[in-house]
mmCIF file of C-alpha atoms in Angstrom:
data_model
loop_
_atom_site.group_PDB
_atom_site.id
_atom_site.type_symbol
_atom_site.label_atom_id
_atom_site.label_comp_id
_atom_site.label_asym_id
_atom_site.label_seq_id
_atom_site.Cartn_x
_atom_site.Cartn_y
_atom_site.Cartn_z
ATOM 1 C CA UNK L 1 -52.436 -84.567 -16.165
ATOM 2 C CA UNK L 2 -56.056 -83.502 -16.457
ATOM 3 C CA UNK L 3 -57.969 -81.121 -14.206
ATOM 4 C CA UNK L 4 -61.545 -81.128 -12.921
ATOM 5 C CA UNK L 5 -63.354 -78.686 -10.652
ATOM 6 C CA UNK L 6 -65.572 -79.716 -7.743
ATOM 7 C CA UNK L 7 -67.817 -77.196 -6.037
ATOM 8 C CA UNK L 8 -68.923 -77.121 -2.406
ATOM 9 C CA UNK L 9 -67.001 -80.014 -0.900
ATOM 10 C CA UNK L 10 -68.126 -80.449 2.728
ATOM 11 C CA UNK L 11 -65.287 -81.612 4.979
ATOM 12 C CA UNK L 12 -65.357 -83.644 8.180
ATOM 13 C CA UNK L 13 -64.014 -80.651 10.106
ATOM 14 C CA UNK L 14 -67.221 -78.757 9.283
ATOM 15 C CA UNK L 15 -65.767 -76.399 6.703
ATOM 16 C CA UNK L 16 -66.773 -76.272 3.048
ATOM 17 C CA UNK L 17 -64.324 -75.805 0.192
ATOM 18 C CA UNK L 18 -66.244 -73.839 -2.441
ATOM 19 C CA UNK L 19 -63.957 -74.766 -5.304
ATOM 20 C CA UNK L 20 -61.603 -77.729 -5.461
ATOM 21 C CA UNK L 21 -59.332 -78.484 -8.379
ATOM 22 C CA UNK L 22 -58.615 -82.184 -8.815
ATOM 23 C CA UNK L 23 -55.552 -83.273 -10.763
ATOM 24 C CA UNK L 24 -55.905 -86.730 -12.286
ATOM 25 C CA UNK L 25 -54.662 -89.027 -15.039
ATOM 26 C CA UNK L 26 -56.348 -91.770 -17.025
ATOM 27 C CA UNK L 27 -54.896 -94.707 -18.950
ATOM 28 C CA UNK L 28 -56.706 -97.064 -21.271
ATOM 29 C CA UNK L 29 -60.232 -96.805 -22.682
ATOM 30 C CA UNK L 30 -63.520 -96.855 -20.785
ATOM 31 C CA UNK L 31 -65.593 -99.633 -22.334
ATOM 32 C CA UNK L 32 -69.184 -99.466 -23.570
ATOM 33 C CA UNK L 33 -70.402 -101.687 -20.727
ATOM 34 C CA UNK L 34 -68.839 -99.340 -18.178
ATOM 35 C CA UNK L 35 -67.300 -102.323 -16.399
ATOM 36 C CA UNK L 36 -63.550 -101.800 -16.634
ATOM 37 C CA UNK L 37 -62.790 -98.653 -14.587
ATOM 38 C CA UNK L 38 -60.160 -98.944 -11.861
ATOM 39 C CA UNK L 39 -59.249 -96.278 -9.318
ATOM 40 C CA UNK L 40 -55.637 -96.254 -8.106
ATOM 41 C CA UNK L 41 -54.855 -94.378 -4.861
ATOM 42 C CA UNK L 42 -51.365 -93.061 -4.149
ATOM 43 C CA UNK L 43 -49.221 -92.964 -1.007
ATOM 44 C CA UNK L 44 -47.945 -89.995 1.035
ATOM 45 C CA UNK L 45 -45.619 -88.271 -1.446
ATOM 46 C CA UNK L 46 -47.055 -89.884 -4.562
ATOM 47 C CA UNK L 47 -49.010 -88.250 -7.355
ATOM 48 C CA UNK L 48 -51.556 -89.070 -10.036
ATOM 49 C CA UNK L 49 -48.892 -90.529 -12.350
ATOM 50 C CA UNK L 50 -49.303 -94.186 -11.411
ATOM 51 C CA UNK L 51 -48.801 -95.141 -15.057
ATOM 52 C CA UNK L 52 -46.027 -93.763 -17.257
ATOM 53 C CA UNK L 53 -47.008 -91.437 -20.096
ATOM 54 C CA UNK L 54 -44.001 -91.912 -22.363
ATOM 55 C CA UNK L 55 -42.225 -88.879 -20.954
ATOM 56 C CA UNK L 56 -42.414 -89.544 -17.232
ATOM 57 C CA UNK L 57 -42.397 -92.992 -15.616
ATOM 58 C CA UNK L 58 -45.264 -93.983 -13.352
ATOM 59 C CA UNK L 59 -44.701 -95.019 -9.763
ATOM 60 C CA UNK L 60 -46.566 -98.312 -10.368
ATOM 61 C CA UNK L 61 -45.309 -98.990 -13.894
ATOM 62 C CA UNK L 62 -44.278 -102.478 -12.833
ATOM 63 C CA UNK L 63 -47.889 -103.320 -12.064
ATOM 64 C CA UNK L 64 -50.007 -101.241 -14.451
ATOM 65 C CA UNK L 65 -49.685 -100.773 -18.198
ATOM 66 C CA UNK L 66 -50.098 -102.578 -21.527
ATOM 67 C CA UNK L 67 -49.649 -106.329 -21.060
ATOM 68 C CA UNK L 68 -49.052 -106.004 -17.300
ATOM 69 C CA UNK L 69 -50.984 -107.374 -14.314
ATOM 70 C CA UNK L 70 -53.468 -104.506 -14.596
ATOM 71 C CA UNK L 71 -53.535 -104.273 -18.360
ATOM 72 C CA UNK L 72 -54.395 -100.837 -19.721
ATOM 73 C CA UNK L 73 -55.150 -102.410 -23.105
ATOM 74 C CA UNK L 74 -58.306 -103.666 -21.402
ATOM 75 C CA UNK L 75 -58.816 -101.626 -18.238
ATOM 76 C CA UNK L 76 -59.471 -97.931 -17.757
ATOM 77 C CA UNK L 77 -57.215 -96.723 -14.939
ATOM 78 C CA UNK L 78 -57.856 -93.474 -13.075
ATOM 79 C CA UNK L 79 -55.507 -91.972 -10.507
ATOM 80 C CA UNK L 80 -56.046 -88.668 -8.709
ATOM 81 C CA UNK L 81 -53.772 -86.462 -6.663
ATOM 82 C CA UNK L 82 -55.265 -86.341 -3.164
ATOM 83 C CA UNK L 83 -56.987 -83.381 -1.554
ATOM 84 C CA UNK L 84 -54.336 -81.403 0.346
ATOM 85 C CA UNK L 85 -51.598 -82.524 -2.027
ATOM 86 C CA UNK L 86 -49.284 -80.467 -4.194
ATOM 87 C CA UNK L 87 -49.484 -82.182 -7.574
ATOM 88 C CA UNK L 88 -52.497 -80.573 -9.197
ATOM 89 C CA UNK L 89 -55.173 -80.913 -6.506
ATOM 90 C CA UNK L 90 -56.184 -78.089 -4.182
ATOM 91 C CA UNK L 91 -53.987 -77.931 -1.094
ATOM 92 C CA UNK L 92 -52.234 -75.431 1.190
ATOM 93 C CA UNK L 93 -50.078 -74.034 -1.641
ATOM 94 C CA UNK L 94 -53.155 -73.367 -3.794
ATOM 95 C CA UNK L 95 -54.628 -69.919 -4.272
ATOM 96 C CA UNK L 96 -57.596 -69.156 -2.040
ATOM 97 C CA UNK L 97 -60.130 -67.706 -4.480
ATOM 98 C CA UNK L 98 -61.540 -65.458 -1.747
ATOM 99 C CA UNK L 99 -58.291 -63.925 -0.438
ATOM 100 C CA UNK L 100 -56.280 -64.243 -3.675
ATOM 101 C CA UNK L 101 -53.390 -65.581 -1.604
ATOM 102 C CA UNK L 102 -52.116 -69.121 -0.967
ATOM 103 C CA UNK L 103 -54.113 -70.912 1.723
ATOM 104 C CA UNK L 104 -50.971 -71.899 3.640
ATOM 105 C CA UNK L 105 -52.097 -73.089 7.087
ATOM 106 C CA UNK L 106 -55.483 -71.439 6.640
ATOM 107 C CA UNK L 107 -56.293 -74.486 4.534
ATOM 108 C CA UNK L 108 -58.738 -76.643 6.516
ATOM 109 C CA UNK L 109 -57.581 -79.903 8.071
ATOM 110 C CA UNK L 110 -58.584 -82.741 5.765
ATOM 111 C CA UNK L 111 -59.025 -86.462 6.383
ATOM 112 C CA UNK L 112 -58.681 -89.628 4.330
ATOM 113 C CA UNK L 113 -62.488 -89.659 4.194
ATOM 114 C CA UNK L 114 -62.488 -86.141 2.727
ATOM 115 C CA UNK L 115 -60.023 -87.293 0.054
ATOM 116 C CA UNK L 116 -62.287 -90.200 -0.875
ATOM 117 C CA UNK L 117 -65.396 -88.023 -1.027
ATOM 118 C CA UNK L 118 -63.579 -85.673 -3.390
ATOM 119 C CA UNK L 119 -62.543 -88.642 -5.536
ATOM 120 C CA UNK L 120 -66.136 -89.866 -5.584
ATOM 121 C CA UNK L 121 -67.326 -86.519 -6.898
ATOM 122 C CA UNK L 122 -64.699 -86.692 -9.642
ATOM 123 C CA UNK L 123 -65.727 -90.234 -10.589
ATOM 124 C CA UNK L 124 -69.340 -89.037 -10.817
ATOM 125 C CA UNK L 125 -68.266 -86.100 -12.948
ATOM 126 C CA UNK L 126 -66.485 -88.498 -15.307
ATOM 127 C CA UNK L 127 -69.780 -90.310 -15.818
ATOM 128 C CA UNK L 128 -68.660 -93.474 -14.043
ATOM 129 C CA UNK L 129 -71.322 -95.111 -11.905
ATOM 130 C CA UNK L 130 -69.389 -98.247 -10.970
ATOM 131 C CA UNK L 131 -65.738 -99.214 -10.530
ATOM 132 C CA UNK L 132 -64.383 -102.662 -11.215
ATOM 133 C CA UNK L 133 -61.693 -102.185 -8.562
ATOM 134 C CA UNK L 134 -60.043 -99.746 -6.162
ATOM 135 C CA UNK L 135 -56.387 -100.406 -5.292
ATOM 136 C CA UNK L 136 -53.691 -98.579 -3.364
ATOM 137 C CA UNK L 137 -50.851 -98.979 -0.891
ATOM 138 C CA UNK L 138 -49.944 -97.254 2.383
ATOM 139 C CA UNK L 139 -51.922 -93.986 2.529
ATOM 140 C CA UNK L 140 -53.472 -95.172 -0.736
ATOM 141 C CA UNK L 141 -54.627 -98.332 1.044
ATOM 142 C CA UNK L 142 -56.299 -96.193 3.694
ATOM 143 C CA UNK L 143 -58.291 -94.614 0.893
ATOM 144 C CA UNK L 144 -59.193 -98.076 -0.408
ATOM 145 C CA UNK L 145 -60.726 -99.051 2.937
ATOM 146 C CA UNK L 146 -62.645 -95.774 3.076
ATOM 147 C CA UNK L 147 -63.981 -96.398 -0.425
ATOM 148 C CA UNK L 148 -65.109 -99.904 0.524
ATOM 149 C CA UNK L 149 -66.935 -98.674 3.623
ATOM 150 C CA UNK L 150 -68.279 -95.327 2.407
ATOM 151 C CA UNK L 151 -69.466 -96.556 -1.014
ATOM 152 C CA UNK L 152 -69.963 -100.324 -0.558
ATOM 153 C CA UNK L 153 -71.983 -100.809 -3.756
ATOM 154 C CA UNK L 154 -69.546 -98.865 -5.898
ATOM 155 C CA UNK L 155 -66.972 -101.531 -6.757
ATOM 156 C CA UNK L 156 -66.467 -105.275 -7.258
ATOM 157 C CA UNK L 157 -62.960 -105.623 -5.804
ATOM 158 C CA UNK L 158 -60.863 -103.643 -3.323
ATOM 159 C CA UNK L 159 -57.139 -104.275 -2.866
ATOM 160 C CA UNK L 160 -55.667 -102.513 0.190
ATOM 161 C CA UNK L 161 -51.890 -103.016 0.286
ATOM 162 C CA UNK L 162 -49.476 -102.446 3.197
ATOM 163 C CA UNK L 163 -52.019 -100.393 5.099
ATOM 164 C CA UNK L 164 -54.439 -100.275 8.014
ATOM 165 C CA UNK L 165 -57.971 -99.528 9.165
ATOM 166 C CA UNK L 166 -56.634 -97.035 11.712
ATOM 167 C CA UNK L 167 -53.113 -95.741 12.198
ATOM 168 C CA UNK L 168 -51.096 -97.275 15.030
ATOM 169 C CA UNK L 169 -49.493 -95.397 17.925
ATOM 170 C CA UNK L 170 -46.035 -96.242 16.558
ATOM 171 C CA UNK L 171 -46.793 -94.779 13.141
ATOM 172 C CA UNK L 172 -48.304 -91.659 14.726
ATOM 173 C CA UNK L 173 -45.152 -91.292 16.822
ATOM 174 C CA UNK L 174 -42.885 -91.348 13.781
ATOM 175 C CA UNK L 175 -45.191 -88.894 12.017
ATOM 176 C CA UNK L 176 -44.934 -86.479 14.912
ATOM 177 C CA UNK L 177 -41.137 -86.545 14.852
ATOM 178 C CA UNK L 178 -41.364 -85.646 11.165
ATOM 179 C CA UNK L 179 -43.904 -82.924 11.953
ATOM 180 C CA UNK L 180 -41.711 -81.400 14.651
ATOM 181 C CA UNK L 181 -38.730 -81.361 12.288
ATOM 182 C CA UNK L 182 -40.730 -79.208 9.853
ATOM 183 C CA UNK L 183 -42.421 -76.952 12.397
ATOM 184 C CA UNK L 184 -39.188 -76.281 14.300
ATOM 185 C CA UNK L 185 -37.463 -75.077 11.152
ATOM 186 C CA UNK L 186 -37.521 -71.254 11.459
ATOM 187 C CA UNK L 187 -38.241 -71.001 7.734
ATOM 188 C CA UNK L 188 -41.607 -72.686 8.255
ATOM 189 C CA UNK L 189 -42.980 -69.381 9.625
ATOM 190 C CA UNK L 190 -46.222 -71.055 10.791
ATOM 191 C CA UNK L 191 -46.793 -72.222 7.246
ATOM 192 C CA UNK L 192 -46.780 -68.758 5.667
ATOM 193 C CA UNK L 193 -43.600 -69.033 3.627
ATOM 194 C CA UNK L 194 -44.888 -68.721 0.048
ATOM 195 C CA UNK L 195 -43.469 -67.792 -2.443
ATOM 196 C CA UNK L 196 -40.234 -68.804 -0.678
ATOM 197 C CA UNK L 197 -39.142 -72.453 -0.501
ATOM 198 C CA UNK L 198 -39.907 -72.638 3.201
ATOM 199 C CA UNK L 199 -38.587 -75.199 5.703
ATOM 200 C CA UNK L 200 -36.479 -77.298 3.364
ATOM 201 C CA UNK L 201 -34.126 -78.411 6.141
ATOM 202 C CA UNK L 202 -37.032 -79.538 8.289
ATOM 203 C CA UNK L 203 -38.748 -81.302 5.394
ATOM 204 C CA UNK L 204 -35.504 -83.052 4.457
ATOM 205 C CA UNK L 205 -35.126 -84.312 8.038
ATOM 206 C CA UNK L 206 -38.766 -85.450 8.053
ATOM 207 C CA UNK L 207 -38.100 -87.441 4.896
ATOM 208 C CA UNK L 208 -35.023 -89.018 6.462
ATOM 209 C CA UNK L 209 -37.152 -90.219 9.378
ATOM 210 C CA UNK L 210 -39.690 -91.568 6.917
ATOM 211 C CA UNK L 211 -37.081 -93.465 4.907
ATOM 212 C CA UNK L 212 -35.917 -95.254 8.063
ATOM 213 C CA UNK L 213 -39.471 -96.491 8.678
ATOM 214 C CA UNK L 214 -40.033 -97.518 5.060
ATOM 215 C CA UNK L 215 -37.084 -99.917 4.964
ATOM 216 C CA UNK L 216 -35.702 -102.617 7.258
ATOM 217 C CA UNK L 217 -32.639 -102.958 9.479
ATOM 218 C CA UNK L 218 -31.697 -106.016 7.420
ATOM 219 C CA UNK L 219 -31.690 -104.004 4.187
ATOM 220 C CA UNK L 220 -29.668 -101.149 5.687
ATOM 221 C CA UNK L 221 -27.111 -103.591 7.078
ATOM 222 C CA UNK L 222 -26.878 -105.445 3.770
ATOM 223 C CA UNK L 223 -26.612 -102.315 1.649
ATOM 224 C CA UNK L 224 -24.514 -100.036 3.872
ATOM 225 C CA UNK L 225 -23.255 -101.807 6.975
ATOM 226 C CA UNK L 226 -20.583 -99.592 8.520
ATOM 227 C CA UNK L 227 -19.114 -98.505 5.192
ATOM 228 C CA UNK L 228 -17.897 -94.928 5.402
ATOM 229 C CA UNK L 229 -16.694 -92.153 3.136
ATOM 230 C CA UNK L 230 -13.292 -90.623 3.748
ATOM 231 C CA UNK L 231 -11.750 -90.585 7.181
ATOM 232 C CA UNK L 232 -13.557 -91.841 10.263
ATOM 233 C CA UNK L 233 -12.210 -88.750 12.040
ATOM 234 C CA UNK L 234 -14.431 -86.344 10.109
ATOM 235 C CA UNK L 235 -15.864 -83.123 11.448
ATOM 236 C CA UNK L 236 -18.560 -83.528 14.099
ATOM 237 C CA UNK L 237 -21.479 -83.004 11.701
ATOM 238 C CA UNK L 238 -19.963 -84.248 8.448
ATOM 239 C CA UNK L 239 -21.401 -87.235 6.640
ATOM 240 C CA UNK L 240 -19.098 -90.157 7.379
ATOM 241 C CA UNK L 241 -21.120 -93.327 6.942
ATOM 242 C CA UNK L 242 -22.742 -94.262 3.655
ATOM 243 C CA UNK L 243 -26.114 -94.772 5.323
ATOM 244 C CA UNK L 244 -25.968 -91.124 6.438
ATOM 245 C CA UNK L 245 -25.203 -90.014 2.909
ATOM 246 C CA UNK L 246 -28.118 -92.085 1.585
ATOM 247 C CA UNK L 247 -30.621 -90.572 4.026
ATOM 248 C CA UNK L 248 -29.430 -87.026 3.366
ATOM 249 C CA UNK L 249 -29.695 -87.616 -0.367
ATOM 250 C CA UNK L 250 -33.283 -88.817 0.032
ATOM 251 C CA UNK L 251 -34.135 -85.780 2.137
ATOM 252 C CA UNK L 252 -32.607 -83.343 -0.335
ATOM 253 C CA UNK L 253 -34.383 -85.060 -3.228
ATOM 254 C CA UNK L 254 -37.836 -84.699 -1.672
ATOM 255 C CA UNK L 255 -37.557 -80.958 -0.996
ATOM 256 C CA UNK L 256 -37.092 -80.403 -4.717
ATOM 257 C CA UNK L 257 -40.508 -81.860 -5.512
ATOM 258 C CA UNK L 258 -42.804 -81.592 -2.475
ATOM 259 C CA UNK L 259 -44.415 -78.860 -0.410
ATOM 260 C CA UNK L 260 -43.775 -78.925 3.343
ATOM 261 C CA UNK L 261 -47.293 -77.800 4.242
ATOM 262 C CA UNK L 262 -48.805 -80.568 2.117
ATOM 263 C CA UNK L 263 -46.540 -83.007 3.952
ATOM 264 C CA UNK L 264 -47.953 -81.783 7.265
ATOM 265 C CA UNK L 265 -51.564 -81.956 6.089
ATOM 266 C CA UNK L 266 -51.192 -85.458 4.701
ATOM 267 C CA UNK L 267 -49.437 -86.674 7.863
ATOM 268 C CA UNK L 268 -52.397 -85.376 9.887
ATOM 269 C CA UNK L 269 -54.839 -87.132 7.557
ATOM 270 C CA UNK L 270 -52.966 -90.388 8.109
ATOM 271 C CA UNK L 271 -52.842 -89.872 11.881
ATOM 272 C CA UNK L 272 -56.609 -89.375 12.072
ATOM 273 C CA UNK L 273 -57.408 -92.250 9.705
ATOM 274 C CA UNK L 274 -59.920 -94.580 11.367
ATOM 275 C CA UNK L 275 -62.636 -96.274 9.325
ATOM 276 C CA UNK L 276 -64.560 -96.842 12.563
ATOM 277 C CA UNK L 277 -64.850 -93.121 13.363
ATOM 278 C CA UNK L 278 -68.529 -92.174 13.485
ATOM 279 C CA UNK L 279 -69.496 -95.721 12.465
ATOM 280 C CA UNK L 280 -69.593 -97.473 15.851
ATOM 281 C CA UNK L 281 -66.110 -98.899 15.549
ATOM 282 C CA UNK L 282 -63.961 -100.738 13.037
ATOM 283 C CA UNK L 283 -65.865 -104.027 13.089
ATOM 284 C CA UNK L 284 -69.160 -102.301 12.377
ATOM 285 C CA UNK L 285 -67.514 -100.310 9.595
ATOM 286 C CA UNK L 286 -66.097 -103.498 8.047
ATOM 287 C CA UNK L 287 -69.556 -105.057 8.100
ATOM 288 C CA UNK L 288 -70.655 -102.501 5.502
ATOM 289 C CA UNK L 289 -68.220 -103.800 2.879
ATOM 290 C CA UNK L 290 -69.786 -105.612 -0.085
ATOM 291 C CA UNK L 291 -66.801 -105.909 -2.448
ATOM 292 C CA UNK L 292 -64.321 -108.742 -2.704
ATOM 293 C CA UNK L 293 -61.396 -107.778 -0.433
ATOM 294 C CA UNK L 294 -57.810 -108.712 -1.266
ATOM 295 C CA UNK L 295 -55.507 -107.805 1.641
ATOM 296 C CA UNK L 296 -51.800 -107.690 0.845
ATOM 297 C CA UNK L 297 -49.268 -107.202 3.653
ATOM 298 C CA UNK L 298 -45.481 -106.859 3.573
ATOM 299 C CA UNK L 299 -43.210 -108.738 5.976
ATOM 300 C CA UNK L 300 -41.138 -106.606 8.338
ATOM 301 C CA UNK L 301 -43.403 -103.618 7.706
ATOM 302 C CA UNK L 302 -42.683 -101.361 10.672
ATOM 303 C CA UNK L 303 -45.616 -99.038 10.010
ATOM 304 C CA UNK L 304 -48.330 -101.539 9.080
ATOM 305 C CA UNK L 305 -47.457 -104.859 10.732
ATOM 306 C CA UNK L 306 -48.911 -108.103 9.459
ATOM 307 C CA UNK L 307 -50.901 -108.948 12.646
ATOM 308 C CA UNK L 308 -53.166 -105.914 12.182
ATOM 309 C CA UNK L 309 -53.888 -106.850 8.584
ATOM 310 C CA UNK L 310 -54.446 -110.486 9.553
ATOM 311 C CA UNK L 311 -56.975 -109.319 12.135
ATOM 312 C CA UNK L 312 -58.811 -107.299 9.478
ATOM 313 C CA UNK L 313 -58.881 -110.309 7.155
ATOM 314 C CA UNK L 314 -60.060 -112.629 9.931
ATOM 315 C CA UNK L 315 -62.783 -110.199 11.028
ATOM 316 C CA UNK L 316 -64.061 -109.869 7.475
ATOM 317 C CA UNK L 317 -64.150 -113.662 7.100
ATOM 318 C CA UNK L 318 -66.073 -114.019 10.362
ATOM 319 C CA UNK L 319 -68.575 -111.541 8.968
ATOM 320 C CA UNK L 320 -69.029 -113.756 5.915
ATOM 321 C CA UNK L 321 -67.167 -111.463 3.538
ATOM 322 C CA UNK L 322 -65.293 -112.649 0.473
ATOM 323 C CA UNK L 323 -61.699 -111.964 1.434
ATOM 324 C CA UNK L 324 -58.226 -113.224 0.530
ATOM 325 C CA UNK L 325 -55.046 -112.470 2.466
ATOM 326 C CA UNK L 326 -51.458 -112.531 1.194
ATOM 327 C CA UNK L 327 -48.121 -111.580 2.738
ATOM 328 C CA UNK L 328 -45.127 -110.642 0.594
ATOM 329 C CA UNK L 329 -41.782 -111.582 2.091
ATOM 330 C CA UNK L 330 -39.492 -108.634 1.422
ATOM 331 C CA UNK L 331 -36.260 -107.234 2.782
ATOM 332 C CA UNK L 332 -37.562 -103.820 1.675
ATOM 333 C CA UNK L 333 -40.172 -103.693 4.441
ATOM 334 C CA UNK L 334 -42.992 -101.205 3.925
ATOM 335 C CA UNK L 335 -41.573 -100.006 0.616
ATOM 336 C CA UNK L 336 -42.022 -103.518 -0.739
ATOM 337 C CA UNK L 337 -45.340 -102.526 -2.303
ATOM 338 C CA UNK L 338 -43.418 -100.106 -4.555
ATOM 339 C CA UNK L 339 -40.371 -102.293 -5.150
ATOM 340 C CA UNK L 340 -41.462 -105.953 -5.298
ATOM 341 C CA UNK L 341 -43.287 -105.611 -8.598
ATOM 342 C CA UNK L 342 -42.952 -109.231 -9.718
ATOM 343 C CA UNK L 343 -44.441 -110.473 -6.453
ATOM 344 C CA UNK L 344 -47.154 -107.837 -6.523
ATOM 345 C CA UNK L 345 -48.059 -108.703 -10.113
ATOM 346 C CA UNK L 346 -48.340 -112.423 -9.316
ATOM 347 C CA UNK L 347 -50.783 -111.683 -6.514
ATOM 348 C CA UNK L 348 -52.813 -108.947 -8.180
ATOM 349 C CA UNK L 349 -52.963 -110.361 -11.723
ATOM 350 C CA UNK L 350 -55.505 -113.145 -11.048
ATOM 351 C CA UNK L 351 -58.081 -110.575 -9.909
ATOM 352 C CA UNK L 352 -58.004 -109.076 -13.393
ATOM 353 C CA UNK L 353 -58.663 -112.340 -15.272
ATOM 354 C CA UNK L 354 -58.138 -113.054 -18.941
ATOM 355 C CA UNK L 355 -61.796 -114.025 -19.415
ATOM 356 C CA UNK L 356 -62.853 -110.559 -18.307
ATOM 357 C CA UNK L 357 -60.236 -108.999 -20.568
ATOM 358 C CA UNK L 358 -61.450 -110.981 -23.596
ATOM 359 C CA UNK L 359 -64.989 -109.816 -22.957
ATOM 360 C CA UNK L 360 -63.814 -106.232 -22.671
ATOM 361 C CA UNK L 361 -61.778 -106.529 -25.876
ATOM 362 C CA UNK L 362 -64.883 -107.483 -27.824
ATOM 363 C CA UNK L 363 -66.739 -104.544 -26.274
ATOM 364 C CA UNK L 364 -63.994 -102.105 -27.213
ATOM 365 C CA UNK L 365 -63.752 -103.399 -30.775
ATOM 366 C CA UNK L 366 -67.405 -104.035 -31.493
#
């Protein structure tokens, strides 16, 4: 992972972060025509490692890499950790340069738009004036829409996957249950728990709630059903059913790699996501888009249902935009954008055509 420093980042809340560290990775080679850069945006608990580095696998390895749908032999792929995160970019666990202590909950509330503006400053710092494409799923897809609206001349193609233009009431409701689980853990201590681990029980429960929303009832029934471990007459709070064991495992796994305060800040950024905010509504915001838009939805997605994404696609078409819409049928529900790699590759691949790759190959060689 590489690091870059951004100075004086003005936030939507009115505060200014004087120094922001951005953690990011790159894969491939930036060509002489400066036409092959792609920005990949990650989801809630993701990081900048979208592409494997030989030691650690990437979370989108099935889609990005040498010879894959987004071929890093020809394209230059950039992925940043988001503002407020805990994987190399300034967030609540970072040291406040003024107080010499972790920000904790003194870190300002950030939005998806703030994340995108920080990414834009990084892209500028890297000497990139134009992106071929911006792609991301879930919270990453929110960033994609913000990119398309905030910097409409900046890219040729945007691919928002399993996402929305503004978060729904249902998704906000689930997020608040997760938030309450963390904040009601006595070890949260109003966010001032560093250097201790903090509210690991609350964060684990929040993750369990999240995992229920990421998958489908059909998948849970198929994978677990009513299968149980040991006797059905277990202690009142013991894990009896395999689905319980699975959820608890997922919760315990997250607390080993993620900061609870970052989880809270990113949930709030998702809750407040609305590309129409300050732009006279969603339709007016969409009218600013210049790039080709490729909307990809996932069937049975509880958080980002297909009708909302169909409405976005239809609205863009009515505005005369160049837009394609696809729906992936998946038993995995929302998590399909991370699991259904063959289906994703078939849809995404054509937007990174061979003819473009051949042209880029000659540029890289000659």
